[in-house]
Coordinates of C-alpha atoms in Angstrom, one line a residue:
X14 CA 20.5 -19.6 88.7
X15 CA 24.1 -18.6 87.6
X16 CA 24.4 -21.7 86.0
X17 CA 21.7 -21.4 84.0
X18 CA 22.3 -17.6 82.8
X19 CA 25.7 -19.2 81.6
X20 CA 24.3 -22.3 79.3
X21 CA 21.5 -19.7 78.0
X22 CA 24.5 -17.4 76.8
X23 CA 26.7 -20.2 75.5
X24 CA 23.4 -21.5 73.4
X25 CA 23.0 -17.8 72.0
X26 CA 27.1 -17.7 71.6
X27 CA 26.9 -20.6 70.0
X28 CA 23.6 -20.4 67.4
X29 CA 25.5 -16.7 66.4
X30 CA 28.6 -18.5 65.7
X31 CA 26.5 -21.3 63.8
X32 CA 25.2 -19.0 61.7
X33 CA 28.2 -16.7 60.8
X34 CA 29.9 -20.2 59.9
X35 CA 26.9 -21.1 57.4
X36 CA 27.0 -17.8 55.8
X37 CA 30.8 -17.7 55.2
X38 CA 30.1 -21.4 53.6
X39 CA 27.5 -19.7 51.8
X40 CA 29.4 -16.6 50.5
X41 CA 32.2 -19.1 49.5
X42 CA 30.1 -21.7 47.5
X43 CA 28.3 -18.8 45.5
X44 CA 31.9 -17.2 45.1
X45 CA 32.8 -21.0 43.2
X46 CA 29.9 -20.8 41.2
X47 CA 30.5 -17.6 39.6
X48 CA 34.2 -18.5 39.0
X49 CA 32.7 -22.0 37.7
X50 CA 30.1 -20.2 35.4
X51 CA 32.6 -17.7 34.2
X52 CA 34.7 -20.3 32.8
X53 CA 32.5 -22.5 31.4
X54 CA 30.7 -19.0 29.2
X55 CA 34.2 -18.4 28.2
X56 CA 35.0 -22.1 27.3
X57 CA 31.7 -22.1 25.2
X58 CA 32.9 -18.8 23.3
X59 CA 35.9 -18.6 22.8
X60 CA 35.8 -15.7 20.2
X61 CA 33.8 -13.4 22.6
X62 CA 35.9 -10.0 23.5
X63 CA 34.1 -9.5 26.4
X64 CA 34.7 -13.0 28.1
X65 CA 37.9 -14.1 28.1
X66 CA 41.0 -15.1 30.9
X67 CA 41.9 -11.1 31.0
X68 CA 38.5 -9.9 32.4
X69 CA 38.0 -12.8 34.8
X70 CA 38.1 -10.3 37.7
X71 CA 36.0 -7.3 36.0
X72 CA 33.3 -9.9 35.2
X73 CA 33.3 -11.2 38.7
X74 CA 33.3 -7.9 40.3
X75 CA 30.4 -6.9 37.9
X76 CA 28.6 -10.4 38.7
X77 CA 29.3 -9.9 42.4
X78 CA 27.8 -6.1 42.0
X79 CA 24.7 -7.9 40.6
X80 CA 24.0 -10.1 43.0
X81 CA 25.1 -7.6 46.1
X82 CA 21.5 -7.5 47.7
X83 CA 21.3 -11.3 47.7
X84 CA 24.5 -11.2 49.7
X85 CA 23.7 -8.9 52.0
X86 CA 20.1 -10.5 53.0
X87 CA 20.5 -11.1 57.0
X88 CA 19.4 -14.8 56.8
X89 CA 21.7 -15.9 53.3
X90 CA 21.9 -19.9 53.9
X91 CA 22.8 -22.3 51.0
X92 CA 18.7 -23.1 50.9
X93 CA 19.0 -19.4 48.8
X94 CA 21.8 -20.5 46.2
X95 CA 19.5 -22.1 43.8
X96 CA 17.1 -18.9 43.3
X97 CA 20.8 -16.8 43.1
X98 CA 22.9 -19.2 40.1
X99 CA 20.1 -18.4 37.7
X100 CA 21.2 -14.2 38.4
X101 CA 24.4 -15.0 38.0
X102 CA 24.4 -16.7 34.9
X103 CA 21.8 -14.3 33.5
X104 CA 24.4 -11.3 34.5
X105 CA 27.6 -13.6 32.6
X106 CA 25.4 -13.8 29.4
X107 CA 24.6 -9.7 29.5
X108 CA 28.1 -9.1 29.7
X109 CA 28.5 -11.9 27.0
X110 CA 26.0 -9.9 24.8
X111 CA 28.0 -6.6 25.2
X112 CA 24.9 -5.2 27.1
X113 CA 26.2 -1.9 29.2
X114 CA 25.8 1.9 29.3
X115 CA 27.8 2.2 26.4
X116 CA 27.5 1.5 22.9
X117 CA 30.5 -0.8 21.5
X118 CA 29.4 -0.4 17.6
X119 CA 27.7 2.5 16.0
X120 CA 24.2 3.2 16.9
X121 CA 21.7 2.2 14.9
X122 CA 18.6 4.6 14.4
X123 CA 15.5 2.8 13.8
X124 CA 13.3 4.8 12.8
X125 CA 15.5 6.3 9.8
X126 CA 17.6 2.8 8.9
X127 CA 15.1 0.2 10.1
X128 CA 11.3 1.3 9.3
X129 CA 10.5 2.2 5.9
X130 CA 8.1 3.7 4.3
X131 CA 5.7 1.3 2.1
X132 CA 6.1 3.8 -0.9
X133 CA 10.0 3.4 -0.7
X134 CA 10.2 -0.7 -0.6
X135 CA 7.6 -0.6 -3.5
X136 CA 9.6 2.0 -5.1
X137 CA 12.7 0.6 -4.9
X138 CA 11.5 -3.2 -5.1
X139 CA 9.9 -2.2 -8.2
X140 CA 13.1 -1.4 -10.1
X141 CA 15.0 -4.2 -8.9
X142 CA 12.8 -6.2 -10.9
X143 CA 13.0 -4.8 -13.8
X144 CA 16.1 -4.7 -13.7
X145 CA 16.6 -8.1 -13.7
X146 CA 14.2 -8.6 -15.9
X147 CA 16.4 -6.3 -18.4
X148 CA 19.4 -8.1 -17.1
X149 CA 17.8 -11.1 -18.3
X150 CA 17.1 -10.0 -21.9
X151 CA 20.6 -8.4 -22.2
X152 CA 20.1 -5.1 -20.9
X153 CA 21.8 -2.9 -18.5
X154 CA 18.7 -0.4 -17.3
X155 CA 20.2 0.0 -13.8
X156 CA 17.4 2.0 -13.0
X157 CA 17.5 0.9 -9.4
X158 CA 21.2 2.5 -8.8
X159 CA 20.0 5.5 -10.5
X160 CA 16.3 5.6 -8.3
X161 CA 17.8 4.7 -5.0
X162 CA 19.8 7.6 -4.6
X163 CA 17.2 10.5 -4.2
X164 CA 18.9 13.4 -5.1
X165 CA 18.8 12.4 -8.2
X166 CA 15.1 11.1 -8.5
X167 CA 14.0 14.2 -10.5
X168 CA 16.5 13.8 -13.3
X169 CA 17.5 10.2 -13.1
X170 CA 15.5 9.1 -16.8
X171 CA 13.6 6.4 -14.5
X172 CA 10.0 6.8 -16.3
X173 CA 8.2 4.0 -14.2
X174 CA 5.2 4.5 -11.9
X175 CA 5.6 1.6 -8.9
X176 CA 2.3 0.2 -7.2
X177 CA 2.6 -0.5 -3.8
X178 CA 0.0 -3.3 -2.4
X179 CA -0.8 -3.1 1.3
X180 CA -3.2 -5.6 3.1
X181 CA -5.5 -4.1 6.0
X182 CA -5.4 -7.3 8.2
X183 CA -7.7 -5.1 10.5
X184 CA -10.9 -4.9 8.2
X185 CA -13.2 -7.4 8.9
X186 CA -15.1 -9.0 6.1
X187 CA -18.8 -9.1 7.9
X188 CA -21.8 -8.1 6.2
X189 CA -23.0 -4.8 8.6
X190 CA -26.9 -3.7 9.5
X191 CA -27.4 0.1 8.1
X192 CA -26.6 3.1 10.1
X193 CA -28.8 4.1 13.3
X194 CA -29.4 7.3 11.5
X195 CA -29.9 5.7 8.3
X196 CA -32.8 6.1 6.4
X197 CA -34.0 2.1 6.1
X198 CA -33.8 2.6 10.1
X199 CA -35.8 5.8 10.6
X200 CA -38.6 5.5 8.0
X201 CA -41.5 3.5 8.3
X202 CA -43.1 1.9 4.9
X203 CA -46.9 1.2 5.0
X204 CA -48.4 -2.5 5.3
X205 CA -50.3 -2.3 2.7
X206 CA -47.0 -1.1 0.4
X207 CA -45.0 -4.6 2.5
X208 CA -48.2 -6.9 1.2
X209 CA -49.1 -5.3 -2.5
X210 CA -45.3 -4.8 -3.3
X211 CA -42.8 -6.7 -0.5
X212 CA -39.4 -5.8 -1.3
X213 CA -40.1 -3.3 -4.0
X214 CA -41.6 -1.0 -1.5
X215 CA -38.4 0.0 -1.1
X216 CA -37.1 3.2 -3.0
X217 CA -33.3 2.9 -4.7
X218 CA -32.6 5.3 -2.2
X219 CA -32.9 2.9 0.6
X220 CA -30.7 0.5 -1.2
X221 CA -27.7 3.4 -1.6
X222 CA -27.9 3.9 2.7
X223 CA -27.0 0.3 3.0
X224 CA -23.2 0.2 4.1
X225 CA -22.7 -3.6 2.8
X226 CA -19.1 -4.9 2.1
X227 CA -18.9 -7.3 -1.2
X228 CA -15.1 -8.8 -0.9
X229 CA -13.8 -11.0 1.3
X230 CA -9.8 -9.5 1.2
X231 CA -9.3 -6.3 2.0
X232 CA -6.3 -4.1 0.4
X233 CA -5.2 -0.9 -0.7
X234 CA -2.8 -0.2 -4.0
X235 CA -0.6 3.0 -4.0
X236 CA 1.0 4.3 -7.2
X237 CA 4.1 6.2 -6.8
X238 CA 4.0 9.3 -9.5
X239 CA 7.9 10.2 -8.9
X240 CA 9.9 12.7 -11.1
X241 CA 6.9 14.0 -12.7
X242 CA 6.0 10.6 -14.4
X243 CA 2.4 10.1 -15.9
X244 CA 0.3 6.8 -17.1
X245 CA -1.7 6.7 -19.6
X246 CA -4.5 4.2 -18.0
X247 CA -4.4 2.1 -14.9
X248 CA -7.3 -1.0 -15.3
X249 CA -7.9 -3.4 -13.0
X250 CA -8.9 -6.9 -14.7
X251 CA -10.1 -10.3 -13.1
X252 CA -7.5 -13.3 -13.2
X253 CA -9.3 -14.4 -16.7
X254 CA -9.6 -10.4 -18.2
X255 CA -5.7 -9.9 -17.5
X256 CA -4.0 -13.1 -18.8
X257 CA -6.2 -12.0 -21.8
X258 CA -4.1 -8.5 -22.0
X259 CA -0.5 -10.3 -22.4
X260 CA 1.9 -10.5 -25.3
X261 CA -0.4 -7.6 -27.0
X262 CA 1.9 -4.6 -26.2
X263 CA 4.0 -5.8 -23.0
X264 CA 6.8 -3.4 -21.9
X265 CA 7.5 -5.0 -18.7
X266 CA 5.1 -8.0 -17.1
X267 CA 5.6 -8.1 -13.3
X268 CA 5.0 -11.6 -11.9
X269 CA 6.5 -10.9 -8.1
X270 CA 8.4 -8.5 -6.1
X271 CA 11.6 -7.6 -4.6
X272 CA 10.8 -7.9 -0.7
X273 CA 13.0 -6.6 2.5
X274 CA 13.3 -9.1 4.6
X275 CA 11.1 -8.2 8.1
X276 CA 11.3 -10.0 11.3
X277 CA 8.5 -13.0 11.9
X278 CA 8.8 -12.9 15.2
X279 CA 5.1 -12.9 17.2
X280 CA 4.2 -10.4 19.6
X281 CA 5.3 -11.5 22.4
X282 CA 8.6 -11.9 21.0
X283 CA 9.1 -8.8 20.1
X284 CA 8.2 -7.5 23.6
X285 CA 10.7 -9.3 25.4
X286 CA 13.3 -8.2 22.6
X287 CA 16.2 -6.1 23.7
X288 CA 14.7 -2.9 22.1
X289 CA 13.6 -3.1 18.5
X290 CA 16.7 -6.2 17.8
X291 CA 13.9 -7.6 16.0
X292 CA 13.4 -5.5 13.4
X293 CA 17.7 -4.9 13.2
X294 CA 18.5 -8.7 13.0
X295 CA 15.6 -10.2 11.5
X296 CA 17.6 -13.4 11.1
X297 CA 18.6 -13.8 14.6
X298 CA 22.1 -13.7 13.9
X299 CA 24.3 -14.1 17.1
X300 CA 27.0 -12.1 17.4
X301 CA 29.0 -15.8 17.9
X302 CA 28.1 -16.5 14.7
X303 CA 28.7 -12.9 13.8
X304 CA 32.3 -13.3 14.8
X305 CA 32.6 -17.0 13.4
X306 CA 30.4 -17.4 10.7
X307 CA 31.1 -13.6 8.8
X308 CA 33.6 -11.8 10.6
X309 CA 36.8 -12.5 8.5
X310 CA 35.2 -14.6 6.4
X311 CA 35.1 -14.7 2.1
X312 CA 31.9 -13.8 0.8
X313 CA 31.5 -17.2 -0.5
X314 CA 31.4 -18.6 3.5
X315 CA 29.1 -15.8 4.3
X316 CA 26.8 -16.3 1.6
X317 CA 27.1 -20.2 2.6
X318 CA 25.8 -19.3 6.2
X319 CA 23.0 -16.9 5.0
X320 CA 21.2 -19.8 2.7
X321 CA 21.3 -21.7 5.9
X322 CA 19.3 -18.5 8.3
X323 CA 17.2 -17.9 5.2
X324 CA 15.9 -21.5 4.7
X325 CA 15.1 -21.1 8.6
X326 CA 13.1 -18.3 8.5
X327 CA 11.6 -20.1 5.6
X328 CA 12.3 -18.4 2.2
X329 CA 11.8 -20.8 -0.4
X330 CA 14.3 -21.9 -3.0
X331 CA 17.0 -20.4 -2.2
X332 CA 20.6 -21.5 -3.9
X333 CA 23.7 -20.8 -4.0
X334 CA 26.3 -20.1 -7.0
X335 CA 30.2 -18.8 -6.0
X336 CA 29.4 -15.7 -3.9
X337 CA 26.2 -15.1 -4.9
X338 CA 23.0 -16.2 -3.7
X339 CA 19.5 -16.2 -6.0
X340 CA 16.2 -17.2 -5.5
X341 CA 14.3 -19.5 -8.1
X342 CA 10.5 -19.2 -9.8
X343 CA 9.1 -21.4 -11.2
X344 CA 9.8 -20.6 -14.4
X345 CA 13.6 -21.3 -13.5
X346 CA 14.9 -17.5 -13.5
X347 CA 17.2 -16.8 -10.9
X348 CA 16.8 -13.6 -9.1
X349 CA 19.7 -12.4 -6.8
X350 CA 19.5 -11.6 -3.3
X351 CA 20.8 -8.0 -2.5
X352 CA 22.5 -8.5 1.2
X353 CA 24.2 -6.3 3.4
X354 CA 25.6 -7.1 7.1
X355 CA 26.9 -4.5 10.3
X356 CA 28.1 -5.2 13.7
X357 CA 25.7 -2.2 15.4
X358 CA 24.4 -1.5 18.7
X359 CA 20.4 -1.1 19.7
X360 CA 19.3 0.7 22.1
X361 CA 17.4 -0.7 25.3
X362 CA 13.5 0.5 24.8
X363 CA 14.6 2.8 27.9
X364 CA 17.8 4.1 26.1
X365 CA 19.8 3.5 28.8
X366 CA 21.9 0.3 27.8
X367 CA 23.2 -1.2 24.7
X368 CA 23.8 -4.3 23.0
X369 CA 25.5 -5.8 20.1
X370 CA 23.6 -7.2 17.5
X371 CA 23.9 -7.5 13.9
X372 CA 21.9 -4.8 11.1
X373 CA 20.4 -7.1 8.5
X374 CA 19.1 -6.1 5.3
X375 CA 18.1 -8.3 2.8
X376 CA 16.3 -7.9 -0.2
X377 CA 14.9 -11.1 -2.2
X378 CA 12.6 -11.6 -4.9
X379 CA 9.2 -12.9 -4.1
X380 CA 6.7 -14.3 -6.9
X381 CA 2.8 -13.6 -6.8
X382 CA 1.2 -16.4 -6.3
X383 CA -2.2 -17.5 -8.6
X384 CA -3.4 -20.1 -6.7
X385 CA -3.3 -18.9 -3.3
X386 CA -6.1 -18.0 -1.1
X387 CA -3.8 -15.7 1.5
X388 CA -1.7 -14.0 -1.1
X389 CA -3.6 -10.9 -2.5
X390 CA -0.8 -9.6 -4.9
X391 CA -1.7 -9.6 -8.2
X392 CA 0.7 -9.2 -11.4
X393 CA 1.2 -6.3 -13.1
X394 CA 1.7 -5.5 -16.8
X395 CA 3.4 -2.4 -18.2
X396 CA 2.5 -1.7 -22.2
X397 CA 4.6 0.2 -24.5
X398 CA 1.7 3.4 -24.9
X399 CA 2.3 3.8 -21.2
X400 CA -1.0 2.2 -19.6
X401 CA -0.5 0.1 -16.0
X402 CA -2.9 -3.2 -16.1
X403 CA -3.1 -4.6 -12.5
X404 CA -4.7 -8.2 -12.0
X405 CA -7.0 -8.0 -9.5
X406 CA -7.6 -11.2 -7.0
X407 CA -10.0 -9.8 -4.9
X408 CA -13.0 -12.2 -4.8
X409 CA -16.4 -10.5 -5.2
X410 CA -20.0 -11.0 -4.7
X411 CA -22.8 -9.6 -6.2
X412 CA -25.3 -10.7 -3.5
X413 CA -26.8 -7.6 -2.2
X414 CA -30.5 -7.8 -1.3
X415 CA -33.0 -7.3 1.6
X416 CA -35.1 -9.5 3.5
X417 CA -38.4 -9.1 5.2
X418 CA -38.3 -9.9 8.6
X419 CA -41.3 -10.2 10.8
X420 CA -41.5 -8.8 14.6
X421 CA -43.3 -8.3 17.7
X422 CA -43.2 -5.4 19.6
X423 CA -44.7 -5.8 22.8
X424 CA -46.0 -2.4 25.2

C-alpha cells in the first residue's frame, strides 16, 4: 500500500514539474517573440523616435505590461502563443504610432480647426476664385487675404455676396398621398358630382392640400450678406435661360469652386478611426511618410508627394510646376492648390490617449459640371449693376394630377 502512495506522489511530483517546465518554455518563447517583433518594427522604420535600439527595454516592459494577464493565466502552454503574437504586435505598432496618455504634438481641437461651417468654405471658397480669376486677367484683388481674416470683415472693401450649395442626401424624391387630416382625405364628394364631372369635382382647394414633390434632386442655396453687402436681384434660370444671360454685363462668371478637401472614408471607417483622425488627415498620411516624405524636405519634394495622395483619393488633373501644385479645367486654366501640413495629436474618442497624426488642409479648385446627373452645382454669374444669376440644374416635372380610383368597402 506504501508502495503505491509513493508512485501516486511521484506521478503528481512529476506532472507539477512537467508543467512548470512547459510554462518556463512558454514564458521564454513569448519573451523571443517580442524581442524578435521589436526588431523587425524598428528595422521597418527606421526614422520612428519612438522605436529605436535606446528604448528596446521601455518597449518590452510596456509590451510585457500588455500582455501580463496572458502570462499569468494558470494553464499558459505554447498551444496559447498564437492568440498572444497578434497582442504583441498590435501593442509594438501603438507605441509605433505615438499612442499614450500624453500628447507628443499640439492638440488639435476639432470642432474649432477641423469642422466648418458651410457659410465659411463657401465664403472663403468663393473668393479664392475670384481671385484667381482676377489673377488671371492681371489683377491683384486679394480679396481672399483680406476676407479670411474676420476682424476685418466689416471694413475689408470685399463687396461680394457668396452662395453656398448644400445637398440634402436625406430627402427622398417619392411622390407622397395627402395628409390624414387633409381635406382630399376627410371630405366626401357626391356620386353623381364623380359621374357628371370626374376629376373636376374637385375644388382648387383640394389640389393646394396635396403635399406632392416635383424634382428629383433635392438642395438648399445660402447667400452670405457679410459687411453689410446688398444684391440687386438674385434669378434662378434653366441650363438654356442662363447660358442666354452671359457676356451681356458679366462681372465675374463662376464655373466651379474652391473645395476643402474632406475625408472619403465610409462609415465604418470612420468608427474604427482613432478619434476623429479622419477628418485631421484626410489623406491618410502616415507619420512614416510624415517624417520621410515632408519632414526636412523642399517644398518642391513635398508638393511631389501630395500629387501622388491627391491622385489617390481621386482628384482629377492634378500637376505639378516647381513648388506649386494646380489643378486643370477644361478650359486649360490652372488653379492653385492652397496646402498647409502639421505634425498634431488627436484625441482618443474617450480623451484619454493620444496619437500622432498629421492636420491636413487642402483647398483645390473644383469645376461644376454640365453634364452630370450627381453634380447639382450650378454656375453662377455676377453682373456689373450688382444682380446674382444662378443656373439652376434641378430637373422638374409638371405632372401633377389626380386619379380616380375605385374601391370596395366591405361591413
Amino acid at each position: 500500500m506504501k508502495i503505491k502512495k509513493i508512485i501516486t506522489i511521484l506521478l503528481i511530483v512529476a506532472a507539477a514539474t512537467s508543467y512548470a517546465d512547459e510554462r518556463t518554455d512558454t514564458i521564454k518563447t513569448i519573451d523571443k517573440e517580442i524581442d524578435k517583433a521589436i526588431n523587425k518594427a524598428i528595422e521597418e522604420d527606421s526614422t520612428n523616435p519612438y522605436l529605436n535600439q535606446a528604448r528596446i527595454k521601455a518597449i518590452k516592459d510596456q509590451v510585457l505590461a500588455a500582455i501580463k494577464k496572458d502570462l499569468d493565466e494558470p494553464g499558459l502552454t505554447r498551444l496559447d502563443i498564437p492568440e498572444i503574437l497578434p497582442k504583441i504586435n498590435k501593442e509594438i505598432k501603438k507605441i509605433g504610432d505615438g499612442i499614450g496618455p500624453k500628447n507628443n504634438f499640439r492638440i488639435i481641437q476639432e470642432s474649432k480647426e477641423v469642422i466648418q461651417p458651410i457659410e465659411k468654405t463657401a465664403y472663403e471658397g468663393f473668393l479664392r476664385v475670384v481671385d484667381a480669376l482676377n489673377k488671371m486677367n492681371g489683377i491683384k484683388s486679394n480679396y481672399w487675404e483680406k476676407g479670411n481674416l474676420k476682424a476685418q470683415r466689416t471694413h475689408n472693401g470685399v463687396d461680394l455676396v457668396p452662395i453656398a450649395h448644400e445637398v440634402d442626401s436625406n430627402v427622398e424624391s417619392t411622390r407622397k398621398t395627402p395628409h390624414t387630416d387633409s381635406k382630399v382625405n376627410r371630405n366626401s364628394t357626391a356620386l353623381t358630382d364623380l359621374a357628371e364631372k370626374g376629376i373636376g369635382a374637385f375644388s382648387k382647394e383640394y389640389y393646394s392640400e396635396l403635399p406632392y414633390q416635383n424634382s428629383d434632386q433635392f438642395y438648399e442655396k445660402r447667400f452670405y450678406f457679410g459687411a453689410g453687402n446688398t444684391v440687386k436681384d438674385i434669378i434662378f434660370l434653366d441650363k438654356d435661360k442662363f447660358s442666354s444671360e452671359l457676356n451681356k454685363n458679366d462681372k465675374y462668371y463662376i464655373e466651379g469652386e474652391y473645395k476643402l478637401l474632406t475625408t472619403n472614408a465610409s462609415d465604418v471607417e470612420r468608427a474604427n478611426a482613432f478619434g476623429a483622425e479622419k477628418e485631421v488627415n484626410p489623406l491618410d498620411i502616415t507619420m512614416k511618410e510624415y517624417r520621410t516624405r515632408i519632414e526636412g524636405k523642399s517644398k518642391t519634394e513635398i508638393s511631389a508627394f501630395l500629387k501622388e495622395k491627391l491622385t489617390q483619393k481621386n482628384i482629377p488633373n492634378v500637376v505639378q510646376e516647381g513648388e506649386e501644385l494646380y489643378t486643370v479645367d477644361d478650359k486649360g486654366r490652372k488653379w492653385k492648390v492652397d496646402w498647409s501640413l502639421e505634425p498634431v495629436s488627436v484625441e482618443s474618442g474617450s480623451k484619454d490617449e493620444y496619437k500622432d497624426s498629421v492636420f491636413t488642409t487642402i483647398h483645390y479648385y473644383s469645376p461644376f459640371d454640365d453634364n452630370s446627373t450627381t453634380d447639382s452645382r450650378g454656375k453662377l454669374l455676377y453682373t456689373k449693376n450688382g444682380s446674382i444669376y444662378a443656373q439652376d440644374k434641378n430637373r422638374y416635372t409638371d405632372d401633377v394630377s389626380l386619379s380616380l380610383v375605385e374601391t370596395e368597402t366591405k361591413f
